[in-house]
Short mmCIF file of C-alpha atoms and ligand atoms in Angstrom, two decimals:
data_model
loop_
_atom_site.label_atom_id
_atom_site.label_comp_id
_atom_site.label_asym_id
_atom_site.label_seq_id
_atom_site.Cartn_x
_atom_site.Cartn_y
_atom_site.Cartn_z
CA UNK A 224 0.00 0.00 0.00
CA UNK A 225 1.18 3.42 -0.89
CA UNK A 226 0.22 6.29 2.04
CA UNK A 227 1.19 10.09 1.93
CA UNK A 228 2.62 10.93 5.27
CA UNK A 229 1.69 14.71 5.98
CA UNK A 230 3.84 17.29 7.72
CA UNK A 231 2.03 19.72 10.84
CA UNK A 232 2.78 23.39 11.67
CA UNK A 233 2.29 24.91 15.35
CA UNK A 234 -0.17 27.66 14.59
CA UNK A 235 0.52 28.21 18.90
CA UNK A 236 2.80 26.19 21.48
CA UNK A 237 2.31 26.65 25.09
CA UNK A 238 3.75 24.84 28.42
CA UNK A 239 1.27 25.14 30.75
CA UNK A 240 2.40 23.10 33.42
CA UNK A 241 5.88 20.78 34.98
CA UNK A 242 4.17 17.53 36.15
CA UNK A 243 5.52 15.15 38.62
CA UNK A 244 6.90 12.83 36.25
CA UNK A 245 9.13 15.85 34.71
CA UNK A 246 6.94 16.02 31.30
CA UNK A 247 5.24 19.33 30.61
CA UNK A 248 1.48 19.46 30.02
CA UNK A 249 1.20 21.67 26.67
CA UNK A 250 -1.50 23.73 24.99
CA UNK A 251 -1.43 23.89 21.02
CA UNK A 252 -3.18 24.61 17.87
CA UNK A 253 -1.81 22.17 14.80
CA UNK A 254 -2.28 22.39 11.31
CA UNK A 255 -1.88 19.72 8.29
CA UNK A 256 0.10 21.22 6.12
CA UNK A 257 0.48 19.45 2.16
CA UNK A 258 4.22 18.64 2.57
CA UNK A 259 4.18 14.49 2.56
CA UNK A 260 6.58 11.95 2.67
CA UNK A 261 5.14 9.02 1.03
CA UNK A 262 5.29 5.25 2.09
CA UNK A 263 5.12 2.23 0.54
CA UNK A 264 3.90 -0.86 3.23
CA UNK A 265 4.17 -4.45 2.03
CA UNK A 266 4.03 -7.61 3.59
CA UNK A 267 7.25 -9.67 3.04
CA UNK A 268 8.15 -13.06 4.28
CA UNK A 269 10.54 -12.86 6.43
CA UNK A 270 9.97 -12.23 10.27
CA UNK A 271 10.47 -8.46 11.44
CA UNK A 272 10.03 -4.68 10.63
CA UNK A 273 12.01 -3.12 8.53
CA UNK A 274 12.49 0.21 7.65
CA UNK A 275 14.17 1.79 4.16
CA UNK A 276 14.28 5.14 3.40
CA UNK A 277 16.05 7.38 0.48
CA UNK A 278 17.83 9.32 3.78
CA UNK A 279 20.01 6.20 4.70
CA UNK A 280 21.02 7.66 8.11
CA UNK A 281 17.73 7.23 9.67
CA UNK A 282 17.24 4.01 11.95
CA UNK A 283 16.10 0.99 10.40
CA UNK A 284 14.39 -0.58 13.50
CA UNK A 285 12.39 0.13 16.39
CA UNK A 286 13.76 3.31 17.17
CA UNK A 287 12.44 4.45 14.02
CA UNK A 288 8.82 5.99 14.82
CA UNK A 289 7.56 4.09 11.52
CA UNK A 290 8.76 0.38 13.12
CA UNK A 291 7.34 1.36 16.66
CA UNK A 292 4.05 2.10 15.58
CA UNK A 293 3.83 -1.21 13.35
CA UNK A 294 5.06 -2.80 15.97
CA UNK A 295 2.32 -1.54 18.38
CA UNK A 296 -0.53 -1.82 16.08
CA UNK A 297 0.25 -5.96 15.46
CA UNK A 298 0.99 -5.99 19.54
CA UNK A 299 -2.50 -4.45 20.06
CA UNK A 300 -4.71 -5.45 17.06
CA UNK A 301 -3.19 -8.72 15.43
CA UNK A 302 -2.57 -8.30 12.06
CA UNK A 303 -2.16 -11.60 9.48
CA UNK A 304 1.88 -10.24 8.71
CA UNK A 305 4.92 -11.54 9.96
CA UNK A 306 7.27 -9.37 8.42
CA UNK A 307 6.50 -5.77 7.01
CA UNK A 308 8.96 -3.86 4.18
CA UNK A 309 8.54 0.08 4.90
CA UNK A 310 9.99 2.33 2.39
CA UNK A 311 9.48 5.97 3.10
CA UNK A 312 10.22 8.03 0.48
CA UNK A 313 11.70 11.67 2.94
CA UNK A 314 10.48 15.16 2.06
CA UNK A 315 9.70 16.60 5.84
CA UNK A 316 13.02 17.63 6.88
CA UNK A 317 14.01 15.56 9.77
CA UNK A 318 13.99 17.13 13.58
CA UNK A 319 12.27 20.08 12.16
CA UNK A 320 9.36 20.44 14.52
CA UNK A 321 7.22 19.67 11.36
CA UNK A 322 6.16 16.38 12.69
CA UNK A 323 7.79 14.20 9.92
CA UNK A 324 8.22 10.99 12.11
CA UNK A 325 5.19 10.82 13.42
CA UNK A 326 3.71 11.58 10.75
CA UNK A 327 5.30 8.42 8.93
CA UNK A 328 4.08 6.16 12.67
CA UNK A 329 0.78 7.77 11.94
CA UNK A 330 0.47 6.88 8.31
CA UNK A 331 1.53 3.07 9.28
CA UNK A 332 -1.13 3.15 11.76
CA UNK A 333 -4.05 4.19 9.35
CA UNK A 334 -2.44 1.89 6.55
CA UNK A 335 -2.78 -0.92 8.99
CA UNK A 336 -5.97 -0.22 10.37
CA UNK A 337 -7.23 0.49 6.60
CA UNK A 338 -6.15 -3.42 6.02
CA UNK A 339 -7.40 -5.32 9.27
CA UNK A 340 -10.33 -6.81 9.33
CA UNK A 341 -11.77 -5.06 12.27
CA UNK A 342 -10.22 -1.38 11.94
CA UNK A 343 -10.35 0.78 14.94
CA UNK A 344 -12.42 4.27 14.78
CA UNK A 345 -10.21 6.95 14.54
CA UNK A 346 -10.03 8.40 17.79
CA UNK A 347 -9.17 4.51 19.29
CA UNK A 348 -6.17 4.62 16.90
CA UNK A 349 -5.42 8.20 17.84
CA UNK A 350 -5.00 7.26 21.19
CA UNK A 351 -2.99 3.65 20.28
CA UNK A 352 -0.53 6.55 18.64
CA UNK A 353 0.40 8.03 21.90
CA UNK A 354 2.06 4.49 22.65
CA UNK A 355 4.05 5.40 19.86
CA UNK A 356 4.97 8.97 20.61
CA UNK A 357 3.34 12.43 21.61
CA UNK A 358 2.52 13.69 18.52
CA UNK A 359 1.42 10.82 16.94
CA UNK A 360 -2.37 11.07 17.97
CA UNK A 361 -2.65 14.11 16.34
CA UNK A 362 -0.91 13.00 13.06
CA UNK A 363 -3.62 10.45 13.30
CA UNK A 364 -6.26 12.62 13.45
CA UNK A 365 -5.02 15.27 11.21
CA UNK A 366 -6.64 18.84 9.90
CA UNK A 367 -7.00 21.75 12.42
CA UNK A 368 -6.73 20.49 16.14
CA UNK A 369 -6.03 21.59 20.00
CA UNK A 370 -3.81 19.03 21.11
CA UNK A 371 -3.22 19.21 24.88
CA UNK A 372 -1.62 17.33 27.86
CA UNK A 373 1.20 15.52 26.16
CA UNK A 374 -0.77 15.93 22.86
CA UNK A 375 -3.11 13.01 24.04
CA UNK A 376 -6.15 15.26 24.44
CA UNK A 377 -7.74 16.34 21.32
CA UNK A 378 -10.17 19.24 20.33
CA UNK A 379 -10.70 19.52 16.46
CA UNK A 380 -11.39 22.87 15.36
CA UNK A 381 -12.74 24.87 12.66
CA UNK A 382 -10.64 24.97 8.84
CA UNK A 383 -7.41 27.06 9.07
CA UNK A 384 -8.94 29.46 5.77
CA UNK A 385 -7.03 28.95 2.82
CA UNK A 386 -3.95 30.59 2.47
CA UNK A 387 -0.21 29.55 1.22
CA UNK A 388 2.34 28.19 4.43
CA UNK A 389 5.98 29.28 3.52
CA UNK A 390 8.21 26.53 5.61
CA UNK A 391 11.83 27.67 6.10
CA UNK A 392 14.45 25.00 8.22
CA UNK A 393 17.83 26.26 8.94
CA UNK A 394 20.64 24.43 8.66
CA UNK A 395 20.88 23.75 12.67
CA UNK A 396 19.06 21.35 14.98
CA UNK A 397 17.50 22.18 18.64
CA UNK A 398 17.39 19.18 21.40
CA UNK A 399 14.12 18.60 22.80
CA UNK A 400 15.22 17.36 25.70
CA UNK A 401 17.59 19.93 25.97
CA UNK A 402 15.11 23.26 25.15
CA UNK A 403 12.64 21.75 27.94
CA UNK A 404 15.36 21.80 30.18
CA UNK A 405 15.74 25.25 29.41
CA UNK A 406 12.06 25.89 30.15
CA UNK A 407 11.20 27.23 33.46
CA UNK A 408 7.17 28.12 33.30
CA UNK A 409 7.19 30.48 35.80
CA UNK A 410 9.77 32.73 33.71
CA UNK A 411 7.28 32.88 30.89
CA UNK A 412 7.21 36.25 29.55
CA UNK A 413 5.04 36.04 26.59
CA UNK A 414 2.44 33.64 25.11
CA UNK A 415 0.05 32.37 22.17
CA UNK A 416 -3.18 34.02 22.48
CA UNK A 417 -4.56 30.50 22.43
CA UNK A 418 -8.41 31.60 23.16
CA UNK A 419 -8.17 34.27 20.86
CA UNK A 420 -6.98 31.97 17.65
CA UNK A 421 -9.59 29.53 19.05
CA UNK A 422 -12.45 32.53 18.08
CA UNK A 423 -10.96 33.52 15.21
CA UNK A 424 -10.87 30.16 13.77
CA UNK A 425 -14.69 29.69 14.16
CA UNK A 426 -15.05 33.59 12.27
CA UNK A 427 -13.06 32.26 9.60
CA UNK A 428 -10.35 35.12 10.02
CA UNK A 429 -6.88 34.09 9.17
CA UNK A 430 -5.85 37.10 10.17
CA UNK A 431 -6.95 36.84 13.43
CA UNK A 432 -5.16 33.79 13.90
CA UNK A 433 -2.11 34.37 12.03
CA UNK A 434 -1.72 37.69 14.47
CA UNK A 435 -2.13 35.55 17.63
CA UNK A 436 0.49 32.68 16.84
CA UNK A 437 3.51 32.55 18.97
CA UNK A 438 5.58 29.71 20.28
CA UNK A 439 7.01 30.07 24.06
CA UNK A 440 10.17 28.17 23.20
CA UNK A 441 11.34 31.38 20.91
CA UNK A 442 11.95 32.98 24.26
CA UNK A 443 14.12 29.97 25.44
CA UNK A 444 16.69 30.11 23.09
CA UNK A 445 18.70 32.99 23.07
CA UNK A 446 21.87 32.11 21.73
CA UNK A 447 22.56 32.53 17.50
CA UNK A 448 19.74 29.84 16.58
CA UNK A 449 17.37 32.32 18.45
CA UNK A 450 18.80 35.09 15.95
CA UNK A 451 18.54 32.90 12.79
CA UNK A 452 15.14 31.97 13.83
CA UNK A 453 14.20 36.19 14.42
CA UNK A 454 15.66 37.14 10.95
CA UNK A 455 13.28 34.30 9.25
CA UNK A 456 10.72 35.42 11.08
CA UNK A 457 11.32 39.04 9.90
CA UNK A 458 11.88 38.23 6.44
CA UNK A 459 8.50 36.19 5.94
CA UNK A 460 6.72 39.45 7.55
CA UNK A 461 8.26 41.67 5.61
CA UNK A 462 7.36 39.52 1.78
CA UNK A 463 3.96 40.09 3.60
CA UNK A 464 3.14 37.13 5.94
CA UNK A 465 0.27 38.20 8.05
CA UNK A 466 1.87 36.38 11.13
CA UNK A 467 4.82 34.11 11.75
CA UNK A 468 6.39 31.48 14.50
CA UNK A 469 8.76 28.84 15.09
CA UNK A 470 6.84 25.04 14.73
CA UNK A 471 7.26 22.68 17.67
CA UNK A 472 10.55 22.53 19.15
CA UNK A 473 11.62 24.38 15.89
CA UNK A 474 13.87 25.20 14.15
CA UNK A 475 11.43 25.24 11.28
CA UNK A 476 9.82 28.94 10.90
CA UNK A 477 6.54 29.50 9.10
CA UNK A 478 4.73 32.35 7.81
CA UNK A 479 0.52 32.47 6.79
CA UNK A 480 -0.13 34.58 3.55
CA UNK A 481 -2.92 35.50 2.36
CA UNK A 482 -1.19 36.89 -1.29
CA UNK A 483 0.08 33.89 -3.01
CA UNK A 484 2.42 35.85 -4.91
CA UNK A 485 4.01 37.70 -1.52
CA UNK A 486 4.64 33.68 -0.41
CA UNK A 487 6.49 33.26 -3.87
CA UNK A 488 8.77 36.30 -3.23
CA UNK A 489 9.41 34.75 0.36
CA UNK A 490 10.69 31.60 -0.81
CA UNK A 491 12.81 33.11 -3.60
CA UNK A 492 13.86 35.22 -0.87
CA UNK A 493 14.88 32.40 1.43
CA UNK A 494 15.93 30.05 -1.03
CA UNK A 495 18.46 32.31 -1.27
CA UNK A 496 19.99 31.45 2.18
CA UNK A 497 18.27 28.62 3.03
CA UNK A 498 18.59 25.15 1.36
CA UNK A 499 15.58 23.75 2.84
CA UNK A 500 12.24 25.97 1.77
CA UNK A 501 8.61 24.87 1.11
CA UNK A 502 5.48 26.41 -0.17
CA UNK A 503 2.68 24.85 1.22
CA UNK A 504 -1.47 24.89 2.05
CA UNK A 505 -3.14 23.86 4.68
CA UNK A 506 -4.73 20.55 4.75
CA UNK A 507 -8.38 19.72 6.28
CA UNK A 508 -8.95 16.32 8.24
CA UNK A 509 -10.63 14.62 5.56
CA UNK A 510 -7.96 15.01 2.75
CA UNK A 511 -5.54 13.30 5.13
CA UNK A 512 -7.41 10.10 5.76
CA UNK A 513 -6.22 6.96 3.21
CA UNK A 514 -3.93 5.51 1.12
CA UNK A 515 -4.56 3.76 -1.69
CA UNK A 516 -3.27 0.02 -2.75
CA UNK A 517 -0.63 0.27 -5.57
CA UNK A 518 -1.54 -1.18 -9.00
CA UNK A 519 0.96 -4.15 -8.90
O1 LIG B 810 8.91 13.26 23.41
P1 LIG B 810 10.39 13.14 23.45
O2 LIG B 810 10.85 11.80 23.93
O3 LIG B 810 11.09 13.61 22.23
O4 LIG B 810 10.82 14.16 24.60
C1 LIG B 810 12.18 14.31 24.97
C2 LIG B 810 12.26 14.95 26.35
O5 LIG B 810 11.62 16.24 26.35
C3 LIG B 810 11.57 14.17 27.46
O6 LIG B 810 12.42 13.21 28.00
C4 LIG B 810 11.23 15.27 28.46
O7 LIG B 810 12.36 15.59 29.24
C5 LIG B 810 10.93 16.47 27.58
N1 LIG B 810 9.49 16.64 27.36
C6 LIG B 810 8.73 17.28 28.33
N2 LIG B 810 7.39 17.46 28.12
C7 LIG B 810 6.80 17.03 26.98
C8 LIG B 810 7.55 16.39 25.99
C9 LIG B 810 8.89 16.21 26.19
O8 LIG B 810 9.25 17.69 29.37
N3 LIG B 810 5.48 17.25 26.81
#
């Protein structure tokens, strides 16, 4: 079977609470965005997961989000396999903050669950996806959503109104780890005005949400990443992007247009300093839901 894998934006991070097991509880607005890896899942005889992709330095086995969440769904559901072949074809840049493994866990999941004889609803194999990894229920789900707790707990939402998503990754990585260890929630100077997007998003005004996006870990990292990460920002708002942020634990930057030809110049623009540079849409729920079996 052949699945696209979609990519998700931040439109808002917030850390809302330490808990006593040392994970945060967050607060966000997500958006589908129509940047895909695609996979191709086949049964294969021998015993095991394995995983293949074009990018040769990602993890063939479990530690790969893509083998996990196989691995899960047999473990849970059964499944008449022994062995499965994964080949992801890699588009989402990887440790991004655009979601791009668990997007791929996610897309095994519905593939899966498209194939079995008795395939969970959706929201059972959203929540089978947090076995897999925080952002995986989401991924499951898909569209506009308020993901909160770990990312368990979901609210879907409204259509993000059409527009054109410029995507800009520098050429450095942030730790996850290592930016929540930077996090200390009562030093939390300024946040998403979560409530606010929530509105706008039911009065269909992009602007209104694209002017309310912010993610808290901009704040936490100060040192030339933080920089790079302003002068994207800056750049995107000044080809015309009605609002801008950092997605996830970055250090991918995004901007919301409403001119498609403003969202051209910005990737011209960035292309010229950037290697990795996308112009995107959003994507609603339903457009994200199946894959298709491949002619052979
Ligand atoms: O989810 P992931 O394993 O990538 O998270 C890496 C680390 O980030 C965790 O071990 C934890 O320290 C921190 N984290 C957190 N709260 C979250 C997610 C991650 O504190 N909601």
């Amino acid at each position: 079977m052949r699945i696209d894998a979609y990519a998700k934006i931040n439109l808002s991070l917030d850390v809302v609470d330490r808990r006593e097991d040392g994970y945060h509880d967050l607060c966000m607005v997500m958006q589908t965005v129509s940047l895909t890896d695609t996979l191709n899942i086949n049964a294969r005889p021998d015993v095991g997961i394995e995983v293949l992709s074009n990018l040769s330095y990602l993890p063939k086995n479990e530690s790969n989000l893509a083998a996990k969440a196989a691995s899960v769904y047999q473990r849970s559901c059964g499944g008449d396999w022994d062995g499965l072949l994964i080949e992801i074809d890699k588009r989402i840049p990887v440790c991004s903050g655009m979601g791009g493994g668990s997007a791929d866990a996610a897309a095994v999941l519905r593939c899966l669950n498209q194939c079995a004889q008795r395939p969970l609803p959706t929201d059972q194999l959203a929540q089978l996806g947090a076995e897999v990894g925080s952002d995986v229920p989401y991924c499951v789900m898909g569209g506009t959503a308020l993901a909160e707790g770990l990312g368990e707990r979901l609210t879907g939402l409204p259509p993000l109104p059409d527009c054109s998503i410029v995507l800009c990754k520098p050429a450095f990585s942030i730790s996850t780890p290592e930016l929540f260890g930077c996090m200390d929630i009562r030093k939390i100077r300024y946040r998403p005005d979560t409530g606010g997007i929530l509105k706008a998003l039911r009065q269909g005004d992009l602007k209104g949400v694209a002017q309310r996006m912010y993610n808290v870990f901009e704040d936490v990292i100060t040192d030339y990443r933080g920089q790079e990460i302003q002068k994207i920002k800056s750049e995107l708002l000044s080809c015309g992007a009605l609002g801008a942020s950092m997605s996830g634990t970055g250090p991918s930057v995004f901007g919301l247009f409403d001119d498609p030809d403003g969202a051209e110049a910005a990737v011209d623009r960035l292309k010229n300093h950037y290697q990795e540079v996308f112009l995107t849409v959003p994507v609603r729920q339903n457009q994200t839901a199946s894959g298709s079996l491949d002619p052979d």
